[in-house]
Coordinates of N, CA, C and O in Angstrom, one line a residue:
M1 N 348.6 139.7 113.1 CA 347.9 140.6 114.4 C 346.5 140.8 113.9 O 345.8 140.7 113.1
V2 N 345.7 140.2 115.2 CA 344.1 140.5 115.4 C 343.9 141.9 115.4 O 344.3 142.6 116.1
R3 N 342.7 142.1 114.6 CA 342.2 143.6 114.3 C 341.6 143.7 115.6 O 341.3 142.7 116.2
F4 N 341.4 144.9 115.8 CA 340.9 145.2 117.4 C 339.3 145.1 117.5 O 338.7 144.6 118.6
G5 N 338.6 145.2 116.3 CA 337.2 144.8 116.2 C 336.8 143.5 116.2 O 336.0 143.0 117.5
K6 N 337.7 142.5 116.2 CA 337.6 141.3 116.5 C 338.0 140.8 118.0 O 337.5 140.0 118.8
K7 N 339.1 141.3 118.4 CA 339.5 141.6 119.5 C 338.4 141.8 120.5 O 338.1 141.0 121.7
L8 N 337.9 143.0 120.3 CA 337.0 143.6 121.2 C 335.4 142.8 121.4 O 335.3 142.1 122.4
T9 N 335.2 141.9 120.2 CA 334.0 141.0 120.1 C 334.6 139.7 120.8 O 333.6 139.1 121.7
A10 N 335.5 139.0 120.7 CA 336.2 138.0 121.2 C 336.1 138.1 122.7 O 335.8 137.2 123.7
D11 N 336.6 139.2 123.2 CA 337.1 139.6 124.6 C 335.8 140.1 125.6 O 335.9 140.2 126.7
Q12 N 334.6 140.1 124.8 CA 333.5 141.0 125.4 C 332.8 140.0 126.8 O 333.0 138.7 126.2
V13 N 332.5 140.2 127.8 CA 331.5 139.6 128.8 C 330.2 139.5 128.0 O 329.6 140.3 127.5
P14 N 329.9 138.7 127.6 CA 328.6 138.2 126.6 C 327.5 138.9 127.1 O 326.4 139.7 126.3
E15 N 327.0 139.0 128.6 CA 326.0 139.7 129.7 C 326.1 140.9 129.1 O 325.1 141.9 129.5
W16 N 327.4 141.8 128.8 CA 327.5 142.9 128.9 C 327.7 143.5 127.4 O 328.0 145.0 127.4
R17 N 327.4 142.8 126.5 CA 327.7 143.0 125.2 C 326.9 144.6 124.6 O 327.8 145.4 123.8
G18 N 325.7 144.9 125.4 CA 325.2 146.2 124.9 C 326.0 147.6 125.4 O 325.6 148.2 125.2
Y19 N 326.9 147.1 126.4 CA 327.4 148.4 127.0 C 329.0 148.4 126.7 O 329.6 149.5 126.9
Y20 N 329.5 147.9 125.3 CA 330.9 148.1 125.0 C 330.4 149.4 123.8 O 329.6 149.4 123.2
I21 N 331.8 149.9 123.7 CA 331.7 150.7 122.7 C 331.2 149.9 121.1 O 331.6 148.7 120.9
N22 N 330.7 150.8 120.5 CA 330.0 150.0 118.9 C 331.2 150.4 118.0 O 331.0 151.2 117.0
Y23 N 332.3 149.7 118.0 CA 333.5 150.0 117.0 C 333.3 150.0 115.9 O 333.6 150.7 115.0
K24 N 332.7 148.8 115.5 CA 332.0 148.6 113.9 C 331.5 149.5 113.5 O 331.4 150.0 112.5
L25 N 330.3 150.2 114.2 CA 329.7 151.2 113.7 C 330.3 152.6 113.7 O 330.4 153.2 112.6
M26 N 331.5 152.8 115.0 CA 331.8 153.9 114.6 C 333.1 154.0 113.5 O 333.2 154.8 112.6
K27 N 333.7 152.6 113.2 CA 334.2 152.7 111.9 C 333.6 153.1 110.8 O 334.0 153.7 109.8
K28 N 332.4 152.6 110.7 CA 331.4 152.5 109.3 C 331.2 154.2 109.4 O 331.2 154.3 108.1
K29 N 330.9 154.6 110.5 CA 330.5 156.2 110.5 C 331.9 157.1 110.0 O 331.9 158.0 109.1
V30 N 333.0 156.9 110.3 CA 334.1 157.4 110.0 C 334.3 157.4 108.5 O 334.8 158.6 107.9
K31 N 334.4 156.1 107.8 CA 334.4 156.0 106.4 C 333.0 156.6 105.5 O 333.5 157.3 104.7
Q32 N 332.1 156.8 106.4 CA 330.8 157.5 105.5 C 331.2 158.7 105.7 O 330.9 159.7 104.4
Y33 N 331.6 159.5 106.9 CA 331.9 161.0 106.8 C 332.7 161.3 105.9 O 332.7 162.5 105.3
G34 N 333.8 160.3 105.7 CA 335.0 160.7 104.6 C 334.5 161.0 103.2 O 334.7 161.8 102.5
Q35 N 333.3 160.0 102.7 CA 332.6 160.2 101.6 C 331.7 161.3 101.4 O 331.9 162.0 100.4
Q36 N 331.3 161.5 102.4 CA 330.4 162.9 102.3 C 331.1 163.9 102.3 O 330.7 165.1 101.6
L37 N 332.0 163.8 102.9 CA 332.9 165.2 102.8 C 333.5 165.6 101.4 O 333.6 166.7 100.8
Q38 N 334.0 164.4 100.8 CA 334.6 163.9 99.4 C 333.5 164.4 98.5 O 333.7 165.6 97.4
Q39 N 332.1 164.4 98.6 CA 331.0 164.4 97.6 C 330.2 165.7 97.9 O 329.2 166.3 97.5
G40 N 330.8 166.4 98.9 CA 330.4 168.0 99.5 C 329.0 168.0 100.2 O 328.1 168.8 100.4
E41 N 328.4 166.6 100.7 CA 327.3 166.5 101.5 C 327.2 167.3 102.7 O 326.3 167.3 103.2
K42 N 328.6 166.9 103.2 CA 328.6 167.7 104.4 C 329.9 168.5 104.7 O 330.9 167.8 104.1
D43 N 329.7 169.6 105.5 CA 331.1 170.1 105.6 C 331.9 169.7 106.9 O 331.3 169.0 108.1
R44 N 333.1 169.8 106.9 CA 334.1 169.4 108.0 C 333.5 169.8 109.4 O 333.5 169.1 110.4
R45 N 333.1 171.0 109.9 CA 332.5 171.4 111.1 C 331.6 170.3 111.4 O 331.1 170.2 112.2
R46 N 330.4 170.2 110.2 CA 329.2 169.3 110.8 C 329.6 167.9 111.0 O 329.1 167.0 111.9
V47 N 330.3 167.3 110.3 CA 331.3 165.7 110.3 C 331.8 166.0 112.2 O 331.6 164.7 112.8
L48 N 332.6 166.9 112.4 CA 333.3 167.1 113.6 C 332.0 167.0 114.9 O 332.1 166.1 115.8
K49 N 331.2 167.8 114.4 CA 329.9 167.6 115.6 C 329.2 166.6 115.4 O 329.0 166.0 116.7
D50 N 328.9 165.9 114.4 CA 328.2 164.6 114.4 C 328.8 163.3 115.2 O 328.7 162.7 116.0
F51 N 330.4 163.6 115.1 CA 331.3 162.6 115.2 C 331.6 162.6 116.6 O 331.2 161.8 117.3
S52 N 331.5 163.7 117.4 CA 331.6 164.1 118.9 C 330.7 163.5 119.5 O 330.4 163.1 120.8
K53 N 329.1 163.8 119.0 CA 327.9 163.6 119.8 C 327.7 162.0 120.0 O 327.3 161.3 120.5
M54 N 328.3 161.6 118.5 CA 328.2 160.2 118.6 C 329.1 159.4 119.5 O 328.7 158.4 120.2
L55 N 330.3 159.7 119.8 CA 331.5 159.3 120.5 C 331.2 159.6 121.9 O 330.9 158.5 122.9
D56 N 330.3 160.7 122.0 CA 329.7 161.5 123.5 C 328.8 160.4 124.3 O 329.0 159.7 125.2
D57 N 327.9 159.8 123.0 CA 326.8 158.9 123.3 C 327.4 157.5 123.7 O 326.9 157.0 124.6
Q58 N 328.5 156.9 122.9 CA 329.0 155.7 123.2 C 329.6 155.9 124.5 O 329.4 154.6 125.5
I59 N 330.5 157.0 124.9 CA 331.1 157.1 126.0 C 329.9 157.2 127.4 O 330.4 156.4 128.4
E60 N 329.1 157.7 127.1 CA 327.9 157.7 128.1 C 327.5 156.2 128.5 O 327.1 156.0 129.6
T61 N 327.1 155.7 127.5 CA 326.6 154.1 127.7 C 327.7 153.5 128.5 O 327.3 152.7 129.8
I62 N 328.8 153.7 128.3 CA 330.1 152.8 128.7 C 329.9 153.3 130.4 O 330.3 152.4 131.3
V63 N 329.9 154.6 130.7 CA 330.2 155.2 131.7 C 328.9 154.8 132.5 O 329.2 154.6 133.8
L64 N 327.7 155.0 132.4 CA 326.6 154.7 133.1 C 326.8 153.2 133.5 O 326.3 152.9 134.7
F65 N 327.0 152.4 132.7 CA 327.1 150.9 133.1 C 328.4 150.8 134.1 O 328.2 149.7 134.9
L66 N 329.7 151.5 134.1 CA 330.3 151.3 134.7 C 330.1 151.7 136.1 O 330.2 151.0 137.2
L67 N 329.4 152.5 136.2 CA 328.9 153.3 137.4 C 328.0 152.2 138.1 O 328.0 151.9 139.4
E68 N 326.9 151.5 137.5 CA 326.1 150.7 138.0 C 326.7 149.5 138.4 O 326.5 148.9 139.7
Q69 N 327.9 148.8 137.7 CA 328.5 147.8 138.2 C 329.3 148.1 139.5 O 329.4 147.2 140.5
Q70 N 329.8 149.3 139.7 CA 330.7 150.0 140.8 C 329.9 149.9 141.8 O 330.3 149.4 142.9
G71 N 328.6 150.4 141.8 CA 327.7 150.3 142.8 C 327.4 148.8 143.3 O 327.1 148.7 144.6
R72 N 327.3 147.9 142.3 CA 326.9 146.4 142.7 C 328.1 146.1 143.7 O 327.8 145.1 144.7
L73 N 329.0 146.1 143.2 CA 330.5 145.5 143.8 C 330.6 146.2 145.2 O 330.9 145.8 146.1
A74 N 330.2 147.6 145.2 CA 330.2 148.1 146.5 C 329.3 147.8 147.3 O 329.6 147.6 148.6
S75 N 328.2 147.2 147.2 CA 327.0 147.0 147.9 C 327.5 145.7 148.2 O 327.0 145.3 149.6
R76 N 327.8 144.8 147.6 CA 328.6 143.1 148.0 C 329.8 143.7 148.8 O 329.6 142.9 150.0
I77 N 330.5 144.5 148.8 CA 331.7 144.6 149.8 C 330.9 145.1 151.0 O 331.3 144.6 152.2
E78 N 330.2 146.0 151.1 CA 329.2 146.5 152.0 C 328.6 145.3 153.1 O 328.6 145.1 154.2
K79 N 327.9 144.3 152.2 CA 327.4 143.3 152.9 C 328.4 142.1 153.6 O 327.9 141.9 154.5
L80 N 329.3 142.0 152.9 CA 330.5 141.2 153.4 C 331.1 141.8 154.3 O 331.5 141.0 155.4
G81 N 331.1 143.1 154.7 CA 331.8 143.6 155.6 C 330.9 143.8 157.3 O 331.4 143.6 157.8
K82 N 329.6 143.7 156.9 CA 328.6 143.3 158.1 C 329.0 141.9 158.5 O 328.8 141.5 159.8
Q83 N 329.2 141.1 157.5 CA 329.5 139.6 158.0 C 330.7 139.6 158.7 O 330.9 138.9 159.8
R84 N 331.7 140.4 158.2 CA 333.1 140.4 158.8 C 332.9 140.8 160.0 O 333.7 140.4 160.8
A85 N 332.1 141.8 160.3 CA 332.4 142.4 161.8 C 331.5 141.4 163.0 O 332.0 141.3 164.1
I86 N 330.7 140.8 162.4 CA 330.2 139.6 163.2 C 331.3 138.7 163.4 O 331.2 138.2 164.6
L87 N 332.0 138.3 162.6 CA 332.8 137.3 162.7 C 333.9 137.7 163.5 O 334.6 136.8 164.1
A88 N 334.2 138.9 163.6 CA 335.2 139.5 164.6 C 334.7 139.2 165.9 O 335.7 139.0 166.7
E89 N 333.3 139.1 166.1 CA 332.9 139.1 167.5 C 332.9 137.6 168.0 O 333.2 137.0 169.2
Q90 N 332.4 136.7 166.7 CA 332.4 135.6 166.9 C 333.1 134.4 165.8 O 332.7 134.4 165.0
P91 N 334.2 134.4 166.0 CA 335.2 133.7 165.0 C 334.9 132.2 164.6 O 334.3 131.7 165.8
D92 N 334.8 132.1 163.4 CA 334.4 130.8 163.2 C 335.2 130.5 162.0 O 334.9 131.0 160.8
I93 N 336.2 129.6 162.0 CA 337.1 129.3 160.7 C 336.1 128.9 159.4 O 336.8 129.3 158.7
S94 N 335.4 128.2 159.4 CA 334.7 127.9 158.4 C 334.0 128.9 157.7 O 333.7 129.0 156.8
A95 N 333.4 129.9 158.7 CA 332.8 131.2 158.0 C 333.8 132.0 157.5 O 333.5 132.9 156.7
I96 N 335.0 132.3 158.2 CA 336.0 132.8 157.5 C 336.4 132.4 156.2 O 336.6 133.6 155.3
A97 N 336.7 131.2 156.2 CA 337.0 130.6 154.6 C 335.9 131.0 153.5 O 336.2 131.5 152.6
E98 N 334.6 131.1 153.7 CA 333.4 131.5 153.0 C 333.7 132.8 152.8 O 333.4 133.1 151.6
L99 N 333.7 133.5 153.6 CA 333.9 135.1 153.8 C 335.2 135.5 152.8 O 335.0 136.4 151.9
R100 N 336.2 134.6 153.1 CA 337.5 135.3 151.9 C 337.3 134.9 150.5 O 337.4 135.3 149.6
E101 N 336.4 133.5 150.3 CA 336.0 133.1 149.3 C 335.1 134.3 148.3 O 335.1 134.7 147.4
A102 N 334.2 134.8 149.0 CA 333.4 135.6 148.6 C 333.7 137.0 148.5 O 333.3 137.6 147.3
Y103 N 334.9 137.3 148.9 CA 335.8 138.5 148.7 C 336.5 138.2 147.7 O 336.8 139.3 146.5
R104 N 336.9 137.0 147.3 CA 337.8 136.5 146.1 C 336.9 136.6 145.0 O 337.6 137.0 143.8
E105 N 335.5 136.3 144.8 CA 334.6 136.5 144.0 C 334.5 137.7 143.3 O 334.5 138.3 142.4
V106 N 334.0 138.9 144.7 CA 334.0 140.0 144.3 C 335.5 140.8 143.7 O 335.1 141.5 142.8
G107 N 336.6 140.4 143.8 CA 337.6 140.7 143.3 C 337.9 140.0 141.9 O 338.5 140.8 141.0
L108 N 337.6 139.0 141.5 CA 337.1 138.5 140.1 C 336.1 139.2 139.3 O 336.7 139.9 138.2
D109 N 335.3 139.7 140.1 CA 334.4 140.5 139.1 C 334.8 141.9 138.9 O 334.7 142.5 137.9
L110 N 335.4 142.4 140.1 CA 336.3 143.9 139.5 C 337.1 143.8 138.6 O 337.3 144.5 137.6
I111 N 338.3 142.4 138.5 CA 339.1 142.4 137.3 C 338.1 142.4 135.9 O 338.9 143.2 135.0
K112 N 337.3 141.7 135.9 CA 336.3 141.7 134.7 C 335.7 142.9 134.2 O 335.8 143.5 133.2
L113 N 335.6 143.8 135.4 CA 335.1 145.3 135.1 C 336.3 146.1 134.7 O 336.0 147.1 133.6
L114 N 337.4 145.8 135.4 CA 338.7 146.7 134.9 C 338.9 146.2 133.6 O 339.5 147.1 132.6
K115 N 338.9 145.1 132.9 CA 338.8 144.4 131.4 C 337.8 145.2 130.8 O 338.5 145.6 129.4
F116 N 336.9 145.5 131.1 CA 335.7 146.3 130.5 C 335.9 147.7 130.4 O 336.0 148.2 128.9
V117 N 336.8 148.1 131.2 CA 337.3 149.5 131.0 C 338.0 149.7 129.8 O 338.3 150.4 129.2
D118 N 339.3 149.0 130.3 CA 340.5 148.7 129.4 C 339.8 148.6 127.9 O 340.5 149.4 126.7
L119 N 339.1 147.5 127.4 CA 339.0 147.1 126.5 C 338.1 148.8 125.5 O 338.3 149.0 124.5
N120 N 337.0 149.0 126.2 CA 336.5 150.4 126.0 C 337.6 151.6 125.6 O 337.5 152.3 124.6
A121 N 338.6 151.8 126.7 CA 339.4 153.0 126.5 C 340.0 152.6 125.3 O 340.5 153.3 124.6
T122 N 340.4 151.4 124.9 CA 341.4 151.3 123.9 C 340.5 151.3 122.7 O 341.0 152.2 121.6
G123 N 339.2 151.0 123.1 CA 338.3 151.3 121.4 C 338.2 152.9 120.9 O 338.3 153.4 120.0
I124 N 338.2 153.6 122.3 CA 338.0 154.9 122.1 C 339.3 155.8 121.6 O 339.5 156.4 120.7
R125 N 340.3 155.0 122.0 CA 341.7 155.7 121.1 C 341.9 155.3 120.1 O 342.5 156.2 119.1
K126 N 341.2 154.1 119.6 CA 341.6 153.7 118.4 C 340.7 154.5 117.6 O 341.2 154.6 116.5
I127 N 339.4 154.5 117.8 CA 338.5 155.3 117.0 C 338.9 156.8 116.6 O 338.6 157.6 115.5
L128 N 339.5 157.0 117.6 CA 340.0 158.8 117.5 C 341.1 158.9 116.7 O 341.3 159.6 115.5
K129 N 342.1 157.6 116.8 CA 343.0 158.0 115.7 C 342.8 157.6 114.4 O 343.3 158.1 114.0
K130 N 341.7 156.8 114.3 CA 341.4 156.4 113.0 C 340.6 157.8 112.3 O 341.0 157.9 111.2
F131 N 340.2 158.3 112.9 CA 339.0 159.6 112.7 C 340.4 160.6 112.2 O 340.3 161.2 111.2
D132 N 341.2 160.8 112.9 CA 342.4 161.6 112.8 C 343.3 161.3 111.4 O 343.6 162.0 110.9
K133 N 343.1 160.0 111.4 CA 344.1 159.8 110.2 C 343.5 160.0 109.0 O 343.7 160.4 108.0
R134 N 342.1 159.4 108.9 CA 341.1 159.2 107.9 C 341.0 161.1 107.2 O 340.8 161.4 106.1
F135 N 341.0 162.2 108.3 CA 340.5 163.5 108.0 C 341.8 164.4 108.3 O 341.8 165.2 108.1
S136 N 343.3 163.8 108.3 CA 344.2 164.6 108.8 C 344.1 165.6 109.8 O 344.3 166.7 108.9
Y137 N 343.5 165.8 110.6 CA 342.8 166.2 111.4 C 343.3 165.9 113.4 O 343.3 164.6 113.5
R138 N 344.1 167.1 113.9 CA 343.9 166.4 115.1 C 342.8 166.8 116.0 O 343.1 167.4 117.0
F139 N 342.0 166.0 115.6 CA 340.7 165.9 116.3 C 340.7 165.4 118.1 O 340.0 165.7 118.9
T140 N 341.5 164.5 118.0 CA 342.0 163.6 119.2 C 342.2 164.6 120.5 O 341.6 164.5 121.5
D141 N 342.9 165.6 120.1 CA 343.9 166.3 121.0 C 342.5 167.4 121.7 O 342.4 167.8 123.0
Y142 N 342.0 167.7 120.5 CA 340.6 168.7 121.0 C 339.6 168.0 121.8 O 339.4 168.1 122.8
Y143 N 339.4 167.0 121.4 CA 338.4 166.1 122.0 C 338.7 165.6 123.6 O 338.0 166.0 124.6
V144 N 339.7 165.2 123.9 CA 340.0 165.0 125.0 C 340.4 165.9 126.0 O 339.9 165.9 127.1
S145 N 341.2 166.9 125.6 CA 341.0 167.9 126.2 C 340.0 168.6 126.8 O 339.5 169.0 127.7
S146 N 339.1 168.9 125.8 CA 337.7 169.5 126.0 C 336.7 168.8 127.2 O 335.9 168.9 128.0
R147 N 336.8 167.7 126.8 CA 335.9 166.6 127.9 C 336.6 166.1 128.8 O 336.1 165.8 130.1
S148 N 337.9 165.5 129.1 CA 338.5 165.3 130.4 C 338.7 166.8 131.3 O 339.0 166.3 132.5
N149 N 338.7 167.8 130.8 CA 338.9 169.1 131.7 C 337.6 169.4 132.0 O 337.7 170.7 132.9
H150 N 336.6 168.9 131.6 CA 335.1 169.4 132.1 C 334.7 168.8 133.2 O 334.9 167.7 133.7
P151 N 334.0 169.8 134.3 CA 333.6 169.0 135.5 C 332.7 168.1 135.4 O 332.3 167.3 136.4
Y152 N 332.0 167.7 134.3 CA 331.2 166.9 134.2 C 331.5 165.6 133.2 O 330.9 164.6 132.6
S153 N 332.8 165.4 133.4 CA 333.4 164.5 132.3 C 333.5 163.3 132.4 O 333.2 162.7 133.8
Q154 N 332.8 162.6 131.5 CA 332.7 160.8 131.6 C 333.9 160.3 131.2 O 334.1 159.2 131.6
L155 N 334.7 161.1 130.5 CA 335.7 160.5 129.8 C 336.8 159.9 131.1 O 337.6 159.2 130.9
Q156 N 336.6 160.9 132.0 CA 337.7 160.8 133.0 C 337.4 159.5 133.8 O 338.1 158.6 134.4
Q157 N 336.3 158.7 133.8 CA 335.7 157.5 134.4 C 336.3 156.4 133.5 O 336.8 155.3 134.4
V158 N 336.5 156.7 131.8 CA 336.9 155.5 131.4 C 338.5 155.6 131.4 O 339.1 154.6 131.7
F159 N 339.3 156.5 131.4 CA 340.7 156.8 131.3 C 341.5 156.8 132.7 O 342.4 156.5 132.5
K160 N 340.6 157.4 133.5 CA 341.3 157.5 135.1 C 340.9 156.6 136.1 O 341.3 156.5 137.2
H161 N 339.8 155.6 135.9 CA 339.2 154.7 136.8 C 339.1 155.3 138.2 O 339.1 154.8 139.0
V162 N 338.4 156.5 138.1 CA 337.6 157.2 139.1 C 336.7 156.2 139.4 O 335.6 155.9 138.9
G163 N 336.5 156.1 140.9 CA 335.6 155.2 141.5 C 336.1 153.9 141.9 O 335.7 153.3 142.9
V164 N 336.8 153.3 140.9 CA 337.2 151.8 140.9 C 338.1 152.0 142.1 O 338.0 150.7 142.5
G165 N 339.1 152.7 142.1 CA 340.1 153.0 143.3 C 339.4 152.8 144.7 O 339.9 152.2 145.3
A166 N 338.3 153.0 144.9 CA 337.3 152.9 146.0 C 337.1 151.7 146.3 O 337.3 151.3 147.4
V167 N 336.9 150.9 145.3 CA 336.1 149.6 145.3 C 337.7 148.6 145.7 O 337.3 147.7 146.7
V168 N 338.4 148.8 145.0 CA 339.9 148.3 145.2 C 340.4 148.5 146.7 O 340.7 147.8 147.6
G169 N 340.2 149.9 147.0 CA 340.6 149.9 148.5 C 339.9 149.5 149.6 O 340.2 148.8 150.6
A170 N 338.3 149.4 149.2 CA 337.7 148.8 150.4 C 337.8 147.2 150.3 O 338.0 146.5 151.4
L171 N 337.8 146.6 149.2 CA 338.4 145.1 148.7 C 339.3 144.7 149.6 O 339.6 143.9 150.3
S172 N 340.5 145.4 149.7 CA 341.8 145.1 150.1 C 341.8 145.3 151.5 O 342.4 144.5 152.2
R173 N 341.2 146.6 151.8 CA 341.0 146.7 153.5 C 340.2 145.7 154.2 O 340.8 145.1 155.2
N174 N 339.5 145.2 153.6 CA 338.4 144.0 154.2 C 339.0 142.8 154.1 O 339.1 142.3 155.1
L175 N 340.0 142.5 153.2 CA 340.4 141.2 152.9 C 341.4 141.2 153.8 O 342.0 140.1 155.0
A176 N 342.5 142.4 154.3 CA 343.4 142.4 154.9 C 342.9 142.3 156.4 O 343.6 141.9 157.2
D177 N 342.0 143.1 156.5 CA 341.3 143.0 158.0 C 341.1 141.1 158.3 O 341.0 141.1 159.8
L178 N 340.7 140.4 157.4 CA 340.4 139.0 158.1 C 341.7 138.1 158.2 O 341.8 137.1 158.8
Q179 N 342.7 138.8 157.4 CA 343.9 137.9 157.7 C 344.5 137.9 159.4 O 344.5 139.2 160.1
E180 N 344.7 137.0 159.8 CA 345.5 136.7 161.2 C 346.7 137.9 161.3 O 347.4 137.9 160.1
R181 N 346.7 138.7 162.2 CA 347.8 139.8 162.1 C 348.6 139.4 163.5 O 349.1 140.5 164.1
Q182 N 348.5 138.2 164.1 CA 349.0 138.0 165.2 C 349.1 139.2 166.3 O 350.2 139.7 167.1
G183 N 347.5 139.7 166.7 CA 347.1 140.5 167.4 C 347.8 141.7 167.0 O 347.7 142.7 167.9
S184 N 348.4 141.8 166.0 CA 348.7 143.2 165.7 C 347.5 144.3 165.5 O 346.4 143.8 165.0
Y185 N 347.9 145.5 165.8 CA 346.4 146.4 165.5 C 346.7 147.3 164.2 O 346.1 148.2 164.1
L186 N 347.5 146.8 163.5 CA 347.8 147.7 162.4 C 347.1 147.3 161.2 O 346.3 146.5 161.2
S187 N 346.5 148.5 160.5 CA 345.6 148.4 159.4 C 346.4 148.6 158.0 O 348.0 148.8 158.0
I188 N 345.9 148.3 157.0 CA 346.4 148.3 155.6 C 346.7 150.1 155.7 O 347.7 150.0 154.5
Y189 N 346.3 150.7 155.8 CA 346.7 152.1 156.1 C 347.9 152.5 156.6 O 348.6 153.3 156.4
D190 N 348.3 151.9 157.5 CA 349.8 151.6 158.0 C 351.1 151.3 157.6 O 352.2 151.5 157.9
Q191 N 350.8 150.5 156.3 CA 351.8 150.0 155.6 C 351.9 150.9 154.3 O 351.0 151.2 153.8
P192 N 352.9 150.8 153.6 CA 353.2 151.2 152.3 C 351.9 150.6 151.1 O 351.9 150.0 151.1
A193 N 351.6 151.5 150.3 CA 350.4 151.5 149.1 C 351.3 151.0 148.2 O 352.3 151.6 147.7
S194 N 350.7 150.0 147.7 CA 351.1 149.7 146.2 C 350.3 150.6 145.1 O 349.3 150.6 145.2
A195 N 351.0 150.8 144.0 CA 350.3 151.8 142.9 C 349.1 150.9 142.4 O 349.3 149.7 141.9
L196 N 348.0 151.4 142.2 CA 346.8 150.7 141.3 C 347.3 150.7 139.6 O 347.4 151.8 139.5
K197 N 347.3 149.8 139.2 CA 347.7 149.9 137.8 C 346.2 149.9 136.8 O 345.4 149.3 137.0

């Protein structure tokens, strides 16, 4: 079985490398905290505070990058929507094919972003599990409940794909509008939705 640290490194998008969870550093810190507790250099409360801050900082880096990428995708979809509106007035088969391809490229970039989120969410879960195991402490429950229920939660961005659903919806709607509907006036909103996974 491949260790997560190696999988994280292997599956990263190279140009996004600085925005993934620094799992190697986090593992090193968990080990270091264990040694500091044993030697009496730090008390349990200080370790929890330091670890929380470090994890918060990691999550903030991930979320700010995620928001930036979502904005870029939304901007691309908006521009493509303007092209689609022009084509609705003056249909051109080759231009429609090019537009479909451009939407497909946005979809592929969205998948890449979802994989980024998934890798980071897995890294967060794994480092919290490692911390709990090392210190025989249920820190994960405290951390997740205190962060996810907060009005300014960044954790929700990572675990609940907040915002990504809107991008998926816009992409799906615009692609569906490009499809010939034999003169139908129906929209994708008039059909049953399939759940976002």
